[in-house]
Short mmCIF file of C-alpha atoms in Angstrom, two decimals:
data_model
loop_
_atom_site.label_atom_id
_atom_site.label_comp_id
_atom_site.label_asym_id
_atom_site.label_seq_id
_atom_site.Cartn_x
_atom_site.Cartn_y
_atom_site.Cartn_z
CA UNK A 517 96.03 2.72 35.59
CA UNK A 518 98.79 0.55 37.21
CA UNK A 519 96.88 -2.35 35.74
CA UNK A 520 97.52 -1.59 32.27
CA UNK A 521 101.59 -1.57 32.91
CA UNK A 522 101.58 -5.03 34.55
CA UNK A 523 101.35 -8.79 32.72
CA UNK A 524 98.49 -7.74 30.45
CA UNK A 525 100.83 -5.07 29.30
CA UNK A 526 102.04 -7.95 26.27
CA UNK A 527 98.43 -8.98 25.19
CA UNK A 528 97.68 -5.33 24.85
CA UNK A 529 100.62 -4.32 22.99
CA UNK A 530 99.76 -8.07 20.74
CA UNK A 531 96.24 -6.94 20.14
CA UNK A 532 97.07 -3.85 18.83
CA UNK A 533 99.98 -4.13 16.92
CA UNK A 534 97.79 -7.08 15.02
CA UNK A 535 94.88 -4.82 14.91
CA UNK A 536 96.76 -2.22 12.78
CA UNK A 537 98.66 -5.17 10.69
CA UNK A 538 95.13 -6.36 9.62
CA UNK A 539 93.50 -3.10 9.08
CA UNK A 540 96.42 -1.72 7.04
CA UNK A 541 96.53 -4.88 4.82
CA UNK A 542 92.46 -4.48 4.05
CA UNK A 543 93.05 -0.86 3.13
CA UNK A 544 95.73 -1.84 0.86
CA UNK A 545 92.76 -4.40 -0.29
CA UNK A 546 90.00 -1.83 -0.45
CA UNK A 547 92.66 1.02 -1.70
CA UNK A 548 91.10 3.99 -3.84
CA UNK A 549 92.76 3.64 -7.33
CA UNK A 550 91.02 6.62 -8.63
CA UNK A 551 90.58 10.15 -8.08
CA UNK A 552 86.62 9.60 -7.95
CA UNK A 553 87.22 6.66 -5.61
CA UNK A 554 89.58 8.73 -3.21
CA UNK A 555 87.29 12.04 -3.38
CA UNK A 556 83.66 10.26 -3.24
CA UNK A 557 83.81 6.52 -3.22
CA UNK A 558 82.52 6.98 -6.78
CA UNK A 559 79.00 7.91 -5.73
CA UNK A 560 78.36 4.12 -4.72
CA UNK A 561 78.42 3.74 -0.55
CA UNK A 562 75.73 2.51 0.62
CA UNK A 563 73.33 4.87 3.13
CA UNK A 564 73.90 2.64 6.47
CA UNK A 565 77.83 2.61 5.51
CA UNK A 566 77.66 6.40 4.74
CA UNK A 567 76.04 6.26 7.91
CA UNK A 568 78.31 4.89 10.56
CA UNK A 569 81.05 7.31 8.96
CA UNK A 570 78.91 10.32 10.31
CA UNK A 571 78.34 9.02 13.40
CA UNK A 572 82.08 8.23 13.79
CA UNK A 573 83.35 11.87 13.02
CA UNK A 574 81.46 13.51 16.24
CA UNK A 575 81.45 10.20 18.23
CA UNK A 576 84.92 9.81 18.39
CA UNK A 577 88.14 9.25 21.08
CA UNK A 578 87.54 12.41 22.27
CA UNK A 579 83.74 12.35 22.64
CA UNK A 580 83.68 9.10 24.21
CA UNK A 581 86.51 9.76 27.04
CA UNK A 582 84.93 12.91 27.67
CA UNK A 583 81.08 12.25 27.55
CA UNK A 584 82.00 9.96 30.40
CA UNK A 585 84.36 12.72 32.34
CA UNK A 586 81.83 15.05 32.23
CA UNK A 587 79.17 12.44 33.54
CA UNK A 588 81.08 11.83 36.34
CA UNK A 589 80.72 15.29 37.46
CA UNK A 590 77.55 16.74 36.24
CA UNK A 591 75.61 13.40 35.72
CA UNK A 592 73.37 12.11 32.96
CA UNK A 593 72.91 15.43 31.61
CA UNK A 594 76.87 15.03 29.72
CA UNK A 595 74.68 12.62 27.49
CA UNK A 596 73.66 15.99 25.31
CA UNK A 597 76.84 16.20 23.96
CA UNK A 598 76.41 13.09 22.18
CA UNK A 599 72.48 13.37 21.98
CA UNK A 600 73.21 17.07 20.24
CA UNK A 601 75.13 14.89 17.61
CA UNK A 602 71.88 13.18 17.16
CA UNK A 603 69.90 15.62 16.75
CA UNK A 604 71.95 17.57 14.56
CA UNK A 605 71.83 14.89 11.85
CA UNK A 606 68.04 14.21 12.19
CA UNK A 607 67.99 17.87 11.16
CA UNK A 608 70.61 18.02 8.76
CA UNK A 609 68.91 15.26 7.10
CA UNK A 610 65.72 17.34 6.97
CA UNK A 611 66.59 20.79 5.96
CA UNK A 612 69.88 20.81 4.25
CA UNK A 613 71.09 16.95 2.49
CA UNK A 614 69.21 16.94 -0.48
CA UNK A 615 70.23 20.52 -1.35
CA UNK A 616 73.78 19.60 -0.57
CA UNK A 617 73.83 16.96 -2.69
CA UNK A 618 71.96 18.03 -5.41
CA UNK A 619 74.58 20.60 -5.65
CA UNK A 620 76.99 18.22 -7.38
CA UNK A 621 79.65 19.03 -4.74
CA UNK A 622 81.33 17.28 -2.21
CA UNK A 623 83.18 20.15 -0.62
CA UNK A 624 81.04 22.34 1.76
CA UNK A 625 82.86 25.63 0.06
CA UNK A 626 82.09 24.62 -3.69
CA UNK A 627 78.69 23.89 -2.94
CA UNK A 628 78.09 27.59 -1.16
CA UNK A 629 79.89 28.85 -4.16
CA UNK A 630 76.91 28.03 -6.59
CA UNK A 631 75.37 30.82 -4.14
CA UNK A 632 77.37 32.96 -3.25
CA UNK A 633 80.20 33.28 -5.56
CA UNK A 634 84.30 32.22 -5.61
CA UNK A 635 85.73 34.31 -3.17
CA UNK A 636 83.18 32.92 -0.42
CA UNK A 637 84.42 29.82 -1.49
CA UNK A 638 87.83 30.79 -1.51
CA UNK A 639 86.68 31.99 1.95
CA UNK A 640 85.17 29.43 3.25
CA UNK A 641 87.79 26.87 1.80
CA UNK A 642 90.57 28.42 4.23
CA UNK A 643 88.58 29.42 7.12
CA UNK A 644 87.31 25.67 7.37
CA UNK A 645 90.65 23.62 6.73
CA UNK A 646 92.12 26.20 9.30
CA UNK A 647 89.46 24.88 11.71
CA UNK A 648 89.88 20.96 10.85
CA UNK A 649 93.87 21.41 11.09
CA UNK A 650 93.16 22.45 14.68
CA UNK A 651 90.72 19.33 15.64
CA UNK A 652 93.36 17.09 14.41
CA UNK A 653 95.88 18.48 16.82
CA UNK A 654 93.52 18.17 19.19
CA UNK A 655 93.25 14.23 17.82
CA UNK A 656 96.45 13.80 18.38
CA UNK A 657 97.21 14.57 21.49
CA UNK A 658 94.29 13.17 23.18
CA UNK A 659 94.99 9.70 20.89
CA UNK A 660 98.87 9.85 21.77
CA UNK A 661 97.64 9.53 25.85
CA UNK A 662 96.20 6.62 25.40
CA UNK A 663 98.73 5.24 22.71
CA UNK A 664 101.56 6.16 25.14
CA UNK A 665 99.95 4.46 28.05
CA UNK A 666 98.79 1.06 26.20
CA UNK A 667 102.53 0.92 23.67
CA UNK A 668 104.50 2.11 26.54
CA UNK A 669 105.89 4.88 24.67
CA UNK A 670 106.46 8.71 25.15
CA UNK A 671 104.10 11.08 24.40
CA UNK A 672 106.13 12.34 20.68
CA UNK A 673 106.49 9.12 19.69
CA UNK A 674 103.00 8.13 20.16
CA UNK A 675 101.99 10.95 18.21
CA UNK A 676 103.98 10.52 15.31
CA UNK A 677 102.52 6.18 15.32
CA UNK A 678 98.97 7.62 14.79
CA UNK A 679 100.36 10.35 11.71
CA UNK A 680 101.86 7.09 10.36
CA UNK A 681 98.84 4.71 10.95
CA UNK A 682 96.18 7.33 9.72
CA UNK A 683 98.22 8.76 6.98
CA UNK A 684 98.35 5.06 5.55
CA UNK A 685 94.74 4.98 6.00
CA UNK A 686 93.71 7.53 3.82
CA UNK A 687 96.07 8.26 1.41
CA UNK A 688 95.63 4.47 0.06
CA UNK A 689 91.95 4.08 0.77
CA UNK A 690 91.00 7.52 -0.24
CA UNK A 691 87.32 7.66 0.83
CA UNK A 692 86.68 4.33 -0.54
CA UNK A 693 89.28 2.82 1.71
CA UNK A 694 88.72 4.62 4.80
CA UNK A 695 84.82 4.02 4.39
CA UNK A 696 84.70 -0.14 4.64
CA UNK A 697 87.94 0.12 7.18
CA UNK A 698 85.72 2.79 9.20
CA UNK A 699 83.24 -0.11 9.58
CA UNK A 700 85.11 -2.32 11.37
CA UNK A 701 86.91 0.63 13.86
CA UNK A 702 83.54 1.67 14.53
CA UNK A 703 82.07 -2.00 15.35
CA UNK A 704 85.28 -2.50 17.49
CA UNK A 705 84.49 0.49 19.49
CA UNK A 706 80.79 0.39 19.66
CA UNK A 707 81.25 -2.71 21.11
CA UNK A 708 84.19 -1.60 23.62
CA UNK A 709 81.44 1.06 24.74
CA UNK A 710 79.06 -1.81 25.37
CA UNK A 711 81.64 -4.31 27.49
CA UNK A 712 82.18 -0.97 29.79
CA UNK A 713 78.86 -0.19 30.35
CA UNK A 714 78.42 -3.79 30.77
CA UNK A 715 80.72 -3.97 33.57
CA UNK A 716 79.93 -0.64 35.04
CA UNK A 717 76.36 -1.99 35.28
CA UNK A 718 77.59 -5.47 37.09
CA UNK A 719 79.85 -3.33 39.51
CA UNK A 720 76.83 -1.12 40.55
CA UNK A 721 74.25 -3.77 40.51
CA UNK A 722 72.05 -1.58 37.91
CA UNK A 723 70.84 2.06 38.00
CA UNK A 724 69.13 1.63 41.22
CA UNK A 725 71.73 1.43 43.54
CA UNK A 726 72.86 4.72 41.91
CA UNK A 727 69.46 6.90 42.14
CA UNK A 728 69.32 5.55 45.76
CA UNK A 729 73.34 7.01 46.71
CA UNK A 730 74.18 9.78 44.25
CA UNK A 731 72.40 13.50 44.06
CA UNK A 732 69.00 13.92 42.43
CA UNK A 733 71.05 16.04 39.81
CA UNK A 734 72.23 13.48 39.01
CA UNK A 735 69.63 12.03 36.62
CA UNK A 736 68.01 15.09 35.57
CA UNK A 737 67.93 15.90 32.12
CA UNK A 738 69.98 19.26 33.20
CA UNK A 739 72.40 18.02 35.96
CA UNK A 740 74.57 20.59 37.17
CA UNK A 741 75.37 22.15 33.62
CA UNK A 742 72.70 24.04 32.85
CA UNK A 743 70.40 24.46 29.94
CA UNK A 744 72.57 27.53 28.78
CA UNK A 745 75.29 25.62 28.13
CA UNK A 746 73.21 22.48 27.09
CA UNK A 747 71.91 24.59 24.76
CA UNK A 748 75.23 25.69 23.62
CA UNK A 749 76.59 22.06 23.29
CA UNK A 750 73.87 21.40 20.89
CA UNK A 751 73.57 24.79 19.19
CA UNK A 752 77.45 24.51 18.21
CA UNK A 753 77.04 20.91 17.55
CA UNK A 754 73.89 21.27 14.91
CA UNK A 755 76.25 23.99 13.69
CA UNK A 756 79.13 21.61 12.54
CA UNK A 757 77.38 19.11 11.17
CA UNK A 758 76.08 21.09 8.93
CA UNK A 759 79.14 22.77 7.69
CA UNK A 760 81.78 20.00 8.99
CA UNK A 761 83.32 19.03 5.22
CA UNK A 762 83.89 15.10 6.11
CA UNK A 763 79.84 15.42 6.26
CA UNK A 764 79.47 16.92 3.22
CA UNK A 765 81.88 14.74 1.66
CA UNK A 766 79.98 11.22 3.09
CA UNK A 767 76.58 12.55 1.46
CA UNK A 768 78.49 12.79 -1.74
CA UNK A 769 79.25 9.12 -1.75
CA UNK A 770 76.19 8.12 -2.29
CA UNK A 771 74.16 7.07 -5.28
CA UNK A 772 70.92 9.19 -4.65
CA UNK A 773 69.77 12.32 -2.13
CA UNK A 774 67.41 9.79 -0.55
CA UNK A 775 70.28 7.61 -0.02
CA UNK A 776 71.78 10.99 1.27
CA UNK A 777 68.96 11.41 3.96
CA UNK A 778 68.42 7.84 5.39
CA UNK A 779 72.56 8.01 5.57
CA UNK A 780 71.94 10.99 8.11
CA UNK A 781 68.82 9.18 9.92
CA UNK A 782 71.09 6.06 10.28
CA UNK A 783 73.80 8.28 11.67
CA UNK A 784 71.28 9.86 14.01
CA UNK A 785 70.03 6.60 15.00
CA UNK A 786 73.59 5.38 16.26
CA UNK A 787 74.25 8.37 18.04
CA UNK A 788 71.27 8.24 20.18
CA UNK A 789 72.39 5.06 22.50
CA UNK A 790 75.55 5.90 22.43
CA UNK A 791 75.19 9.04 24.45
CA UNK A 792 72.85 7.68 27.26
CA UNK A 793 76.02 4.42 27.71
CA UNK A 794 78.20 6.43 27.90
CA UNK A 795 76.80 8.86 30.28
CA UNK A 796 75.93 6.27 32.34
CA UNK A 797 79.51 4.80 32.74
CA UNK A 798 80.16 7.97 34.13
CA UNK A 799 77.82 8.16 36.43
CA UNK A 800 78.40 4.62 37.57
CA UNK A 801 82.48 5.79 37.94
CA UNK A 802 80.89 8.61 40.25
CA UNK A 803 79.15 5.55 42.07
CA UNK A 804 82.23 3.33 42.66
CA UNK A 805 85.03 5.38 42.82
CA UNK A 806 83.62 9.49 43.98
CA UNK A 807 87.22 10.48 44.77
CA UNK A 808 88.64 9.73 41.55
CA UNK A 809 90.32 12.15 39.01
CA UNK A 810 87.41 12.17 36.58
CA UNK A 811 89.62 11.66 33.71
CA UNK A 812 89.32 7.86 33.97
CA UNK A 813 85.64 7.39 34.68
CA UNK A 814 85.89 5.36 31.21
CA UNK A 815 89.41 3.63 31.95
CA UNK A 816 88.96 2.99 35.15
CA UNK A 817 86.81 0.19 34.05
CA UNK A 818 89.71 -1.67 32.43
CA UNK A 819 91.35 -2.38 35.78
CA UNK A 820 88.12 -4.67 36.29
CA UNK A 821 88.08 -6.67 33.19
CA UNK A 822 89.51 -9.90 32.21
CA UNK A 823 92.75 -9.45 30.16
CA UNK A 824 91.30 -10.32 26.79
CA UNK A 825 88.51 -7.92 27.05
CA UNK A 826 90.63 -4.97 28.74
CA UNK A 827 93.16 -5.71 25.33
CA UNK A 828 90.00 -5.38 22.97
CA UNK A 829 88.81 -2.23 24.71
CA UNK A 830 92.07 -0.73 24.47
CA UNK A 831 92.01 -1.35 20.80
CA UNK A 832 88.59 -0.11 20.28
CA UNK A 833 90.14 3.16 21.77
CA UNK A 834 92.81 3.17 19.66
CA UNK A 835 90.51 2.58 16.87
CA UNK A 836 88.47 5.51 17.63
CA UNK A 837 91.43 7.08 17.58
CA UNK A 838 92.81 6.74 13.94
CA UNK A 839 88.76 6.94 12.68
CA UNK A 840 89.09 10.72 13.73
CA UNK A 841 92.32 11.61 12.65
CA UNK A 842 91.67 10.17 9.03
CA UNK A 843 88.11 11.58 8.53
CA UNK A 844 89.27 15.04 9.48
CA UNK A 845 92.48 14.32 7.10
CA UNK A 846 90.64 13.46 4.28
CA UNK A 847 88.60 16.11 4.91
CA UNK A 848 91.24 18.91 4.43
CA UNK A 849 92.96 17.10 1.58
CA UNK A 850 89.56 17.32 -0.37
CA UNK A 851 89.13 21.03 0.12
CA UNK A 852 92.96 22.19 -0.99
CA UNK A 853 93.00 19.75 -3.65
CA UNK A 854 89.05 20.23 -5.21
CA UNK A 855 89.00 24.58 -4.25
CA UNK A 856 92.90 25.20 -4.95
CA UNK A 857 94.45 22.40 -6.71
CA UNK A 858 92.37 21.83 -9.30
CA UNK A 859 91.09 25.21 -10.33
CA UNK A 860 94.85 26.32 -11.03
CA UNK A 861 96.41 23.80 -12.17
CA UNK A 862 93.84 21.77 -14.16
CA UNK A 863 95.89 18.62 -13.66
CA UNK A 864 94.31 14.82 -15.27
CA UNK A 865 92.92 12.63 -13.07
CA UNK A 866 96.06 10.81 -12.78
CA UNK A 867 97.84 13.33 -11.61
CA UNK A 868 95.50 14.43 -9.40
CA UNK A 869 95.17 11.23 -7.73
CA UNK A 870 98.77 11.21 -7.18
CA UNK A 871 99.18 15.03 -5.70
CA UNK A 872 96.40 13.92 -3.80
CA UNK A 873 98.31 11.77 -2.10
CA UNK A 874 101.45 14.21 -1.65
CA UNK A 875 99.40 16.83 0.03
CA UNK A 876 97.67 14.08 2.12
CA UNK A 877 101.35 13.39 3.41
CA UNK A 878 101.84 16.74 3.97
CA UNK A 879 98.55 17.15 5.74
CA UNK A 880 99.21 14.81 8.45
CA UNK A 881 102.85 16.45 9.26
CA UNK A 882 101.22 19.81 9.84
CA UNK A 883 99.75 19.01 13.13
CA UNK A 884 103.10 17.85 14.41
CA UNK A 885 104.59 21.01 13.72
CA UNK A 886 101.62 22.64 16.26
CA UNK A 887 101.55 19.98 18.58
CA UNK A 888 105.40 20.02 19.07
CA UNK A 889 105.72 23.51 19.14
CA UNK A 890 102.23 25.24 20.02
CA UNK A 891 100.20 23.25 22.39
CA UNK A 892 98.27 25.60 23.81
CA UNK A 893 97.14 25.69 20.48
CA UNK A 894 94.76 23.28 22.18
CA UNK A 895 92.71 25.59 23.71
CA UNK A 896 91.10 27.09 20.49
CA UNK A 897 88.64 23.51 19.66
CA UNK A 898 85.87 25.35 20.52
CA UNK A 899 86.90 28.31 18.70
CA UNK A 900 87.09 25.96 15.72
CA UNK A 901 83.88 24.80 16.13
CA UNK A 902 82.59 28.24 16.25
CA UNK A 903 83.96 28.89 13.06
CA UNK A 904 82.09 26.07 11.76
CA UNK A 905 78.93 27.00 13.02
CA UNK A 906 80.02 30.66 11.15
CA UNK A 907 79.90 28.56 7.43
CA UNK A 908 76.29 27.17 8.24
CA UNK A 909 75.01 29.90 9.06
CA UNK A 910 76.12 31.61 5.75
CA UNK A 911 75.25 28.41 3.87
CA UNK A 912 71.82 28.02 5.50
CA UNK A 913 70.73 32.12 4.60
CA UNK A 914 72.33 30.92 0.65
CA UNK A 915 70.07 27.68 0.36
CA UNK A 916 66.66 29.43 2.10
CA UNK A 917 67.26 33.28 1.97
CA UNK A 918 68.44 33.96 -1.76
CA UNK A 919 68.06 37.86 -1.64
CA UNK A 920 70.98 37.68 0.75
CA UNK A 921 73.19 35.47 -2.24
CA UNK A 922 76.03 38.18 -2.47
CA UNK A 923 79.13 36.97 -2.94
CA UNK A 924 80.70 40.32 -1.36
CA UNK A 925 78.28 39.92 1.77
CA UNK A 926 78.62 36.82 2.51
CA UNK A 927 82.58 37.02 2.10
CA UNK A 928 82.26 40.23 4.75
CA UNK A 929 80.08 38.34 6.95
CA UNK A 930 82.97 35.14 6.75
CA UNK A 931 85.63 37.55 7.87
CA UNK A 932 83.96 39.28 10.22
CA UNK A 933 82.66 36.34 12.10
CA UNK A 934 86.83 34.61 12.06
CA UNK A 935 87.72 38.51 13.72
CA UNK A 936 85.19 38.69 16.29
CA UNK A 937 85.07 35.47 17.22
CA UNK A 938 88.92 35.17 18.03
CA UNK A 939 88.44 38.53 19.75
CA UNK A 940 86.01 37.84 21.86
CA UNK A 941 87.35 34.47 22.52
CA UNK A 942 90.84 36.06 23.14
CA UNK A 943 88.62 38.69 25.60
CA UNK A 944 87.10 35.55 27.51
CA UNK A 945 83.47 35.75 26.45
CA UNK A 946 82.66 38.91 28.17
CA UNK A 947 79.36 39.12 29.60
CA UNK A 948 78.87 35.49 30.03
CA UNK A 949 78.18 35.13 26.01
CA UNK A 950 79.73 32.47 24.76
CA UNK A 951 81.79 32.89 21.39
CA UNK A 952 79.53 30.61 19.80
CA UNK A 953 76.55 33.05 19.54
CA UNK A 954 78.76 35.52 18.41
CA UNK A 955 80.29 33.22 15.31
CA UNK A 956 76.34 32.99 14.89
CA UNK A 957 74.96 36.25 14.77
CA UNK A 958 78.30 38.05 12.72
CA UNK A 959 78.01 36.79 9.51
CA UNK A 960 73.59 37.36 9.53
CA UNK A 961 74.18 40.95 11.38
CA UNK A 962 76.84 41.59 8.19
CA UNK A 963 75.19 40.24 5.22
CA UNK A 964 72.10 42.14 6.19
CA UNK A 965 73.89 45.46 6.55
CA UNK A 966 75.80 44.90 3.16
CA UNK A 967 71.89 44.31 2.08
CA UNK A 968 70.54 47.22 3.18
CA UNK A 969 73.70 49.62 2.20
CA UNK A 970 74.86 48.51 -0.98
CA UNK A 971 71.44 47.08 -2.03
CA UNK A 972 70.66 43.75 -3.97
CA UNK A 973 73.48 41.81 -5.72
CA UNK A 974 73.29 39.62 -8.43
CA UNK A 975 72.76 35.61 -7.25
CA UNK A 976 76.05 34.22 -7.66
CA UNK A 977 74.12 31.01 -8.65
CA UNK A 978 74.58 32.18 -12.45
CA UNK A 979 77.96 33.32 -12.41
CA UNK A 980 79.32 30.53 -10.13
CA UNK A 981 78.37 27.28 -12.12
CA UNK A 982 80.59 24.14 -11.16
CA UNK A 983 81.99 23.75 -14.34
CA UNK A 984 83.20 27.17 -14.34
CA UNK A 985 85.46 26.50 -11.24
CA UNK A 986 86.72 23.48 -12.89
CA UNK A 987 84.69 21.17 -10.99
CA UNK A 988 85.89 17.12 -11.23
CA UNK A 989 82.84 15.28 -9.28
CA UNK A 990 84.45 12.28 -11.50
CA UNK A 991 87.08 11.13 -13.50
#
């Protein structure tokens, strides 16, 4: 990427550094002054807003470097782990939005709590900002590459721009904030996607030229990865969108559950290209350059851009960047401050706004710690989203199987899924099973045991109402 450390190297650096000038001033403009703001945008964002912040928490830096990587070497088929994103809102919008929302709840845990009971959302609560403390180590490492690389920076320092960056994000815009500022990171980086594949296209002379040169496997809808693990991909993906609390958290904003749905449709909807362009850019990187390190099938492109379009690229990367980490932040400030904060210390809306903002601080120094001190921590994101998958599948049997509502089984079935999972993660996924099944099947294979043992327990529904866990949907 010697192109990116020659003359263009200013206009880069320019773009940026302006790019985060601008952005921070309009979150200062469009800064959450109120707990209700901060927490749900006060129930007022509208569906294709709510939308595009969906789409950008599983189409993020990550997702779109490695959709791309994993084209290069498999072929089209690396689509599916955006198209899984797709079709994990179209169903989440189906089966599980309305009931979400109509919970009055905009944390995943308090809303499985009106089933199940406190301690699963106690439960729940820790197992999933656990999980989202991980992916944000995972953010920033994988932002702080490209960070270091474009800033000229090392690799620490990098990391510790995008804590500062995001952390201003979200603890001034709150929800509110980060919502309108989300729109313009995610136009800047849906349209980064597009120059790529734009040039990609130009460089091969169209798909054509490809089908004619590459491997047939190469645009099959399997490739060389399978449908076992295509099938994982999308399994795990469904999974966390369903339990993933910045999800849960963007239906709340709204002002209606149909507002909630065509939100999720919309998100669904913006997935869907995005996974066949990028997939394609990797396939076209295959094309061009087959003895490449497949790490840059995306970047590689830059090289062949004007300067002014390889600077707004790079931004929309960095964009994509600070979207993730602040969705995901936001995410775990909600769930200590709404299922531990509040309950305890029944603070007034003032003050919660303002230790809102203390543990949001906190929340983005956390990672540093792991990243700085732990990085193979790094190897557990698919563990996390295991665990993830764990919650929907205990708030899916809570929402459509109510003789299973015990609070004691479905706390069991919690803990038993975090043990084996990180055993038989730890073990390497003996017999080829993959440690998402088993996140799947421990928490049903538990709760029905505790049903058939200790017999029916009362629906928590009763004993768990919001109010009675000092619930604050507004201020």
């Amino acid at each position: 990427m010697q192109a990116l450390l020659n003359g263009e190297s200013t206009l880069i650096v320019t773009m940026i550094v302006a790019y985060i000038a601008f952005t921070s001033w309009l979150t200062l403009k469009l800064r959450s002054r109120t707990s209700d703001q901060f927490m749900t945008a006060s129930r007022a964002m509208p569906a294709i807003v709510v939308g595009v912040l969906m789409m950008s928490e599983f189409v993020g830096a990550k997702s779109t470097v490695g959709t791309a990587q994993e084209a290069f070497q498999s072929g089209m088929a690396a689509g599916w782990a955006v198209l899984g994103a797709s079709i994990g809102f179209l169903l989440f919008g189906l089966l599980m939005v309305k009931k979400l929302y109509n919970s009055g709840e905009y944390t995943i845990s308090a809303a499985i709590a009106q089933k199940y009971g406190k301690s699963t959302m106690l439960t729940v609560s820790v197992i999933m900002i656990y999980a989202l403390l991980l992916v944000n180590v995972g953010n920033y490492v994988s932002g702080a590459a490209a960070i270091a690389t474009a800033l000229h920076v090392s690799m620490p320092v990098a990391m510790c721009i995008i804590a500062a960056v995001s952390t201003f994000y979200y603890v001034f815009g709150g929800l509110k904030g980060v919502a309108w500022v989300t729109i313009l990171h995610s136009a800047f980086k849906v349209v980064g996607v597009i120059i790529i594949f734009a040039v990609a296209m130009s460089l091969t002379g169209g798909i054509a030229p490809m089908q004619a040169k590459l491997p047939a496997y190469y645009f099959s809808w399997d490739g060389k990865i399978g449908f076992t693990t295509i099938f994982a991909w999308t399994f795990g993906t469904v999974g966390a969108i369903f339990s993933t609390q910045f999800i849960v958290q963007a239906v709340a904003s709204t002002p209606s559950a149909n507002d909630a749905r065509k939100a999720t449709f919309y998100a669904a909807a913006f997935c869907l290209p995005l996974g066949f362009l990028l997939a394609l850019i990797g396939v076209a990187a295959k094309f061009l350059y087959p003895d490449m390190n497949s790490l840059y099938a995306l970047p590689v492109f830059l090289e062949k851009m004007p300067p002014l379009a390889s600077a707004f690229v790079t931004t929309s990367l960095v964009a994509s960047i600070f979207v993730s980490v602040c969705t995901v932040a936001l995410a775990i400030a909600s769930l200590v401050v709404r299922d531990f904060y509040v309950p305890y210390w029944q603070p007034t809306p003032e003050r919660e706004l303002k230790m809102t903002r203390v543990f949001s601080i906190v929340i983005a120094i956390v990672p540093l710690f792991f990243v700085f001190f732990i990085p193979e921590i790094l190897k557990l994101s698919f563990f996390t989203r295991a665990l993830r998958l764990s919650i929907t599948m205990v708030a899916m049997m809570g929402f459509y199987l109510p003789l299973f509502a015990s609070n004691r089984g479905a706390t069991a079935g919690l803990i038993g899924a975090a043990v084996s999972t990180t055993v038989w993660y730890l073990l390497g996924n003996p017999f080829g099973i993959d440690n998402m099944y088993i996140a799947a099947a421990t928490p049903l294979v538990v709760m029905a045991i505790e049903r058939l043992v200790m017999g029916h327990a009362p629906v928590a529904t009763q004993a768990a109402q919001p109010n009675g866990l000092v619930e604050r949907t507004s201020t």
